[in-house]
GROMACS .gro file of C-alpha atoms in nm:
model
  271
    1MET     CA    1   9.849   2.113 -10.541
    2ALA     CA    2  10.159   2.315 -10.368
    3GLN     CA    3  10.140   2.635 -10.236
    4GLY     CA    4  10.449   2.721 -10.006
    5SER     CA    5  10.461   2.827  -9.644
    6PRO     CA    6  10.746   3.017  -9.454
    7LYS     CA    7  11.026   2.812  -9.435
    8LEU     CA    8  11.104   2.629  -9.119
    9THR     CA    9  11.445   2.763  -8.857
   10ASP     CA   10  11.438   2.464  -8.771
   11PRO     CA   11  11.499   2.155  -8.984
   12ARG     CA   12  11.390   1.953  -8.790
   13LEU     CA   13  11.025   1.772  -8.835
   14SER     CA   14  10.758   1.784  -8.594
   15GLY     CA   15  10.433   1.619  -8.551
   16GLN     CA   16  10.306   1.904  -8.504
   17THR     CA   17  10.429   2.048  -8.816
   18ILE     CA   18  10.296   1.734  -9.010
   19ILE     CA   19   9.942   1.719  -8.838
   20GLU     CA   20   9.934   2.095  -8.940
   21GLN     CA   21  10.004   2.037  -9.308
   22LEU     CA   22   9.759   1.729  -9.310
   23ILE     CA   23   9.488   1.958  -9.186
   24ARG     CA   24   9.605   2.196  -9.485
   25ASN     CA   25   9.589   1.932  -9.733
   26MET     CA   26   9.233   1.850  -9.673
   27GLU     CA   27   9.172   2.153  -9.686
   28LEU     CA   28   9.266   2.205  -9.993
   29GLY     CA   29   9.150   1.917 -10.153
   30ARG     CA   30   8.778   1.994 -10.112
   31PHE     CA   31   8.555   1.865 -10.383
   32GLU     CA   32   8.195   2.090 -10.364
   33MET     CA   33   7.904   1.907 -10.436
   34ALA     CA   34   7.536   2.052 -10.469
   35TYR     CA   35   7.437   1.979 -10.041
   36SER     CA   36   7.784   1.880  -9.959
   37VAL     CA   37   8.142   1.883  -9.885
   38LEU     CA   38   8.378   1.573  -9.934
   39LEU     CA   39   8.751   1.632  -9.793
   40PRO     CA   40   9.013   1.395  -9.868
   41CYS     CA   41   9.053   1.117  -9.574
   42ILE     CA   42   9.320   0.903  -9.757
   43PHE     CA   43   9.667   1.058  -9.632
   44ASP     CA   44  10.038   0.925  -9.797
   45VAL     CA   45  10.306   1.090  -9.637
   46TYR     CA   46  10.618   1.111  -9.780
   47LEU     CA   47  10.986   1.238  -9.582
   48HIS     CA   48  11.317   1.274  -9.642
   49PRO     CA   49  11.462   0.907  -9.566
   50GLU     CA   50  11.622   1.044  -9.230
   51ASP     CA   51  11.326   1.199  -9.056
   52HIS     CA   52  11.139   0.848  -9.157
   53SER     CA   53  11.406   0.667  -8.961
   54ARG     CA   54  11.395   0.903  -8.713
   55LEU     CA   55  11.015   0.939  -8.645
   56ALA     CA   56  10.886   0.586  -8.680
   57GLY     CA   57  10.848   0.523  -8.363
   58VAL     CA   58  10.568   0.724  -8.321
   59PHE     CA   59  10.420   0.706  -8.627
   60ASP     CA   60  10.120   0.577  -8.504
   61LEU     CA   61  10.063   0.789  -8.209
   62ILE     CA   62  10.082   1.107  -8.493
   63ALA     CA   63   9.856   0.935  -8.721
   64GLU     CA   64   9.591   0.924  -8.374
   65ASP     CA   65   9.668   1.280  -8.302
   66ALA     CA   66   9.634   1.356  -8.673
   67LYS     CA   67   9.277   1.204  -8.674
   68ARG     CA   68   9.156   1.383  -8.374
   69ALA     CA   69   9.280   1.751  -8.508
   70LEU     CA   70   9.129   1.643  -8.859
   71ALA     CA   71   8.780   1.579  -8.706
   72ALA     CA   72   8.810   1.905  -8.483
   73ARG     CA   73   8.877   2.059  -8.802
   74VAL     CA   74   8.541   1.901  -8.985
   75ALA     CA   75   8.341   1.971  -8.670
   76LYS     CA   76   8.446   2.379  -8.673
   77LEU     CA   77   8.373   2.387  -9.053
   78ASN     CA   78   8.029   2.220  -8.951
   79SER     CA   79   7.996   2.468  -8.689
   80THR     CA   80   7.712   2.759  -8.735
   81PRO     CA   81   7.890   3.067  -8.721
   82THR     CA   82   7.824   3.274  -8.421
   83LEU     CA   83   7.852   3.708  -8.369
   84LEU     CA   84   7.900   3.806  -8.015
   85GLY     CA   85   7.768   3.449  -7.889
   86MET     CA   86   7.437   3.507  -8.073
   87LYS     CA   87   7.434   3.242  -8.349
   88ARG     CA   88   7.435   3.460  -8.745
   89ALA     CA   89   7.127   3.406  -8.977
   90THR     CA   90   7.310   3.214  -9.288
   91LYS     CA   91   7.186   3.079  -9.587
   92ALA     CA   92   7.205   2.696  -9.566
   93ALA     CA   93   7.559   2.589  -9.504
   94LYS     CA   94   7.691   2.288  -9.680
   95ASP     CA   95   7.739   1.953  -9.477
   96HIS     CA   96   8.181   1.861  -9.503
   97LYS     CA   97   8.220   1.502  -9.380
   98ILE     CA   98   8.486   1.262  -9.539
   99ALA     CA   99   8.352   0.936  -9.791
  100ALA     CA  100   8.493   0.681  -9.579
  101ARG     CA  101   8.427   0.509  -9.240
  102ASP     CA  102   8.747   0.646  -9.104
  103TRP     CA  103   9.062   0.856  -9.167
  104ILE     CA  104   9.386   0.635  -9.339
  105ILE     CA  105   9.753   0.803  -9.248
  106GLU     CA  106  10.052   0.655  -9.392
  107PHE     CA  107  10.403   0.750  -9.358
  108PHE     CA  108  10.654   0.647  -9.641
  109PRO     CA  109  11.055   0.705  -9.670
  110ASP     CA  110  11.096   0.926 -10.014
  111THR     CA  111  11.252   0.683 -10.254
  112GLU     CA  112  11.340   0.952 -10.560
  113GLY     CA  113  11.554   1.211 -10.358
  114SER     CA  114  11.306   1.464 -10.414
  115ILE     CA  115  11.223   1.572 -10.058
  116PRO     CA  116  11.434   1.769  -9.857
  117LEU     CA  117  11.552   1.708  -9.465
  118GLY     CA  118  11.253   1.820  -9.272
  119ASP     CA  119  11.000   1.895  -9.535
  120VAL     CA  120  10.689   1.658  -9.601
  121GLU     CA  121  10.459   1.605  -9.903
  122ILE     CA  122  10.144   1.478  -9.878
  123HIS     CA  123   9.946   1.292 -10.137
  124SER     CA  124   9.521   1.274 -10.071
  125GLU     CA  125   9.245   1.084 -10.204
  126LEU     CA  126   8.851   1.150 -10.113
  127ASN     CA  127   8.865   0.739 -10.062
  128GLU     CA  128   8.997   0.449 -10.063
  129THR     CA  129   8.898   0.371 -10.462
  130ALA     CA  130   9.123   0.538 -10.667
  131GLN     CA  131   8.903   0.814 -10.882
  132PRO     CA  132   9.011   0.754 -11.249
  133GLY     CA  133   9.088   1.106 -11.407
  134PHE     CA  134   9.094   1.256 -11.053
  135ARG     CA  135   9.490   1.287 -10.880
  136GLY     CA  136   9.360   1.387 -10.556
  137THR     CA  137   9.519   1.711 -10.390
  138LYS     CA  138   9.945   1.730 -10.359
  139THR     CA  139  10.072   1.943 -10.126
  140THR     CA  140  10.469   2.030  -9.958
  141LEU     CA  141  10.550   2.254  -9.643
  142LEU     CA  142  10.842   2.410  -9.851
  143ASP     CA  143  10.784   2.636 -10.154
  144ARG     CA  144  10.820   2.305 -10.373
  145GLU     CA  145  10.657   2.118 -10.654
  146PRO     CA  146  10.532   1.820 -10.572
  147SER     CA  147  10.646   1.480 -10.777
  148VAL     CA  148  10.438   1.243 -10.905
  149THR     CA  149  10.557   0.884 -11.067
  150ASN     CA  150  10.454   0.537 -11.060
  151ALA     CA  151  10.633   0.471 -10.731
  152ARG     CA  152  10.359   0.683 -10.545
  153PRO     CA  153  10.081   0.378 -10.444
  154THR     CA  154   9.752   0.359 -10.617
  155GLY     CA  155   9.640  -0.014 -10.524
  156PRO     CA  156   9.621  -0.155 -10.148
  157ARG     CA  157   9.703   0.069  -9.900
  158ALA     CA  158   9.919  -0.202  -9.711
  159GLN     CA  159  10.165  -0.186 -10.045
  160ALA     CA  160  10.436   0.047  -9.965
  161PRO     CA  161  10.573   0.181 -10.314
  162ARG     CA  162  10.884   0.042 -10.492
  163ALA     CA  163  11.151   0.201 -10.530
  164VAL     CA  164  11.228   0.403 -10.900
  165GLU     CA  165  11.491   0.262 -11.106
  166ARG     CA  166  11.543   0.547 -11.352
  167VAL     CA  167  11.380   0.851 -11.449
  168TYR     CA  168  11.322   0.883 -11.831
  169ALA     CA  169  11.189   1.212 -11.883
  170GLU     CA  170  10.985   1.495 -11.695
  171ILE     CA  171  10.725   1.667 -11.761
  172ARG     CA  172  10.617   1.993 -11.611
  173TYR     CA  173  10.300   2.160 -11.663
  174GLU     CA  174   9.991   2.364 -11.449
  175ASP     CA  175   9.666   2.230 -11.423
  176ASP     CA  176   9.358   2.376 -11.255
  177SER     CA  177   9.511   2.160 -10.938
  178GLY     CA  178   9.813   2.391 -10.972
  179PRO     CA  179  10.163   2.324 -11.079
  180GLN     CA  180  10.276   1.945 -11.137
  181LEU     CA  181  10.613   1.755 -11.208
  182TYR     CA  182  10.560   1.423 -11.364
  183LEU     CA  183  10.813   1.138 -11.359
  184VAL     CA  184  10.810   0.931 -11.648
  185THR     CA  185  10.954   0.623 -11.528
  186GLN     CA  186  10.783   0.373 -11.803
  187ASN     CA  187  10.787   0.321 -12.201
  188LEU     CA  188  10.449   0.435 -12.239
  189VAL     CA  189  10.210   0.752 -12.078
  190ARG     CA  190   9.869   0.787 -12.151
  191VAL     CA  191   9.773   1.154 -12.085
  192GLY     CA  192   9.426   1.297 -12.066
  193ARG     CA  193   9.132   1.421 -11.838
  194GLY     CA  194   9.066   1.010 -11.777
  195GLY     CA  195   8.737   0.884 -11.687
  196ASP     CA  196   8.560   0.567 -11.507
  197ASP     CA  197   8.664   0.367 -11.807
  198VAL     CA  198   8.985   0.541 -11.929
  199PRO     CA  199   9.254   0.545 -11.673
  200MET     CA  200   9.530   0.759 -11.782
  201ASP     CA  201   9.914   0.736 -11.670
  202LEU     CA  202   9.930   1.102 -11.636
  203ALA     CA  203   9.596   1.258 -11.556
  204VAL     CA  204   9.551   1.642 -11.605
  205TYR     CA  205   9.318   1.832 -11.396
  206THR     CA  206   9.102   2.052 -11.634
  207ASN     CA  207   8.798   2.148 -11.861
  208ASP     CA  208   8.648   1.937 -12.142
  209GLU     CA  209   8.811   2.072 -12.430
  210VAL     CA  210   9.103   1.842 -12.306
  211SER     CA  211   8.981   1.480 -12.442
  212ARG     CA  212   8.948   1.202 -12.176
  213GLU     CA  213   9.260   1.010 -12.377
  214HIS     CA  214   9.426   1.306 -12.546
  215LEU     CA  215   9.788   1.181 -12.659
  216GLY     CA  216  10.014   0.920 -12.612
  217LEU     CA  217  10.443   0.900 -12.581
  218ARG     CA  218  10.571   0.637 -12.634
  219ARG     CA  219  10.950   0.542 -12.507
  220ASP     CA  220  11.182   0.323 -12.782
  221ALA     CA  221  11.398   0.116 -12.499
  222ALA     CA  222  11.646   0.025 -12.768
  223THR     CA  223  11.720   0.376 -12.871
  224GLY     CA  224  11.571   0.604 -12.577
  225GLN     CA  225  11.384   0.801 -12.814
  226PHE     CA  226  11.044   0.910 -12.749
  227TYR     CA  227  10.758   0.967 -12.998
  228ILE     CA  228  10.394   1.136 -12.960
  229THR     CA  229  10.080   1.077 -13.090
  230ASP     CA  230   9.815   1.279 -13.120
  231LYS     CA  231   9.442   1.092 -13.000
  232SER     CA  232   9.261   1.416 -12.919
  233THR     CA  233   8.940   1.573 -13.066
  234ASN     CA  234   9.089   1.996 -13.032
  235GLY     CA  235   9.420   1.882 -13.116
  236THR     CA  236   9.789   1.868 -12.979
  237TRP     CA  237  10.089   2.102 -13.097
  238VAL     CA  238  10.473   2.030 -13.090
  239ASP     CA  239  10.655   2.358 -13.024
  240GLY     CA  240  10.355   2.543 -13.195
  241ARG     CA  241  10.275   2.248 -13.476
  242ARG     CA  242   9.965   2.094 -13.457
  243LEU     CA  243  10.010   1.693 -13.546
  244LYS     CA  244   9.795   1.490 -13.756
  245LYS     CA  245   9.560   1.274 -13.527
  246ASP     CA  246   9.677   0.936 -13.504
  247VAL     CA  247   9.984   0.996 -13.683
  248GLU     CA  248  10.291   0.911 -13.463
  249GLU     CA  249  10.553   1.105 -13.501
  250LEU     CA  250  10.967   1.153 -13.307
  251LEU     CA  251  10.922   1.412 -13.017
  252PRO     CA  252  11.231   1.629 -12.942
  253GLU     CA  253  11.440   1.590 -12.645
  254ARG     CA  254  11.334   1.885 -12.513
  255VAL     CA  255  10.940   2.055 -12.613
  256GLU     CA  256  10.627   2.240 -12.542
  257ILE     CA  257  10.368   2.021 -12.590
  258GLY     CA  258  10.034   2.177 -12.611
  259ILE     CA  259   9.649   2.071 -12.541
  260ALA     CA  260   9.387   2.180 -12.676
  261GLU     CA  261   9.525   2.520 -12.683
  262VAL     CA  262   9.453   2.519 -12.300
  263LEU     CA  263   9.714   2.334 -12.166
  264SER     CA  264  10.072   2.348 -12.188
  265LEU     CA  265  10.332   2.048 -12.094
  266ALA     CA  266  10.721   2.132 -12.074
  267PHE     CA  267  10.887   1.793 -12.225
  268GLU     CA  268  11.281   1.711 -12.100
  269VAL     CA  269  11.471   1.370 -12.123
  270ARG     CA  270  11.680   1.304 -11.814
  271ARG     CA  271  12.027   1.175 -11.917
   0.00000   0.00000   0.00000
């Protein structure tokens, strides 16, 4: 999820700005339940390589200060609202909390060349165990779409992201979590809502009209051509034409893919 904020007059990124964006990301990523609200507590912070190099010596101090600020914000969310110093009578408020013992904040240099100098891109999750079908929250400081590729860490927290050798195609779309950009760096891509036992490469956040595994994309490594296969209940369209289920078809280099008439993917091959 990306929302713009006023552009910086000073391109030098500060620790205060990073902390403000962590708080913003946490609030945008809240997960409502019946009696409580879970807040993201695992943050991967991506910076332009120059910003990362300049701030590398104080990352531990920024993280320490950010944890205090995040905890203070949670405490404020859980406080009883007052009016002229008197507690206001309200219905039972939901308890805001995190699903881990502490906040985890890690800093990475951008290896994809997508983050401008002075910007910050934050990817967050609700806890240390990645939830299949739930991508978490992605925000940027500037009015820019956050990128998502296999380079983003999805395994052990201590493992840094590997560099992306080549992007074969891009997929732009907007689901319930906002505008998204998915960079295709592999030959097989599974697309759908996902689930506990059905992990997706591109997991869309939308209603259940979209199948857990809705469609598959396959790249022929020899020719570079892409193929698409519908695996859904409610259908897949290519430029307005519905595909036959379980029949692989050649995908044009630039095309609009419709998913269950609720979501549109703008697919384009990169050369």
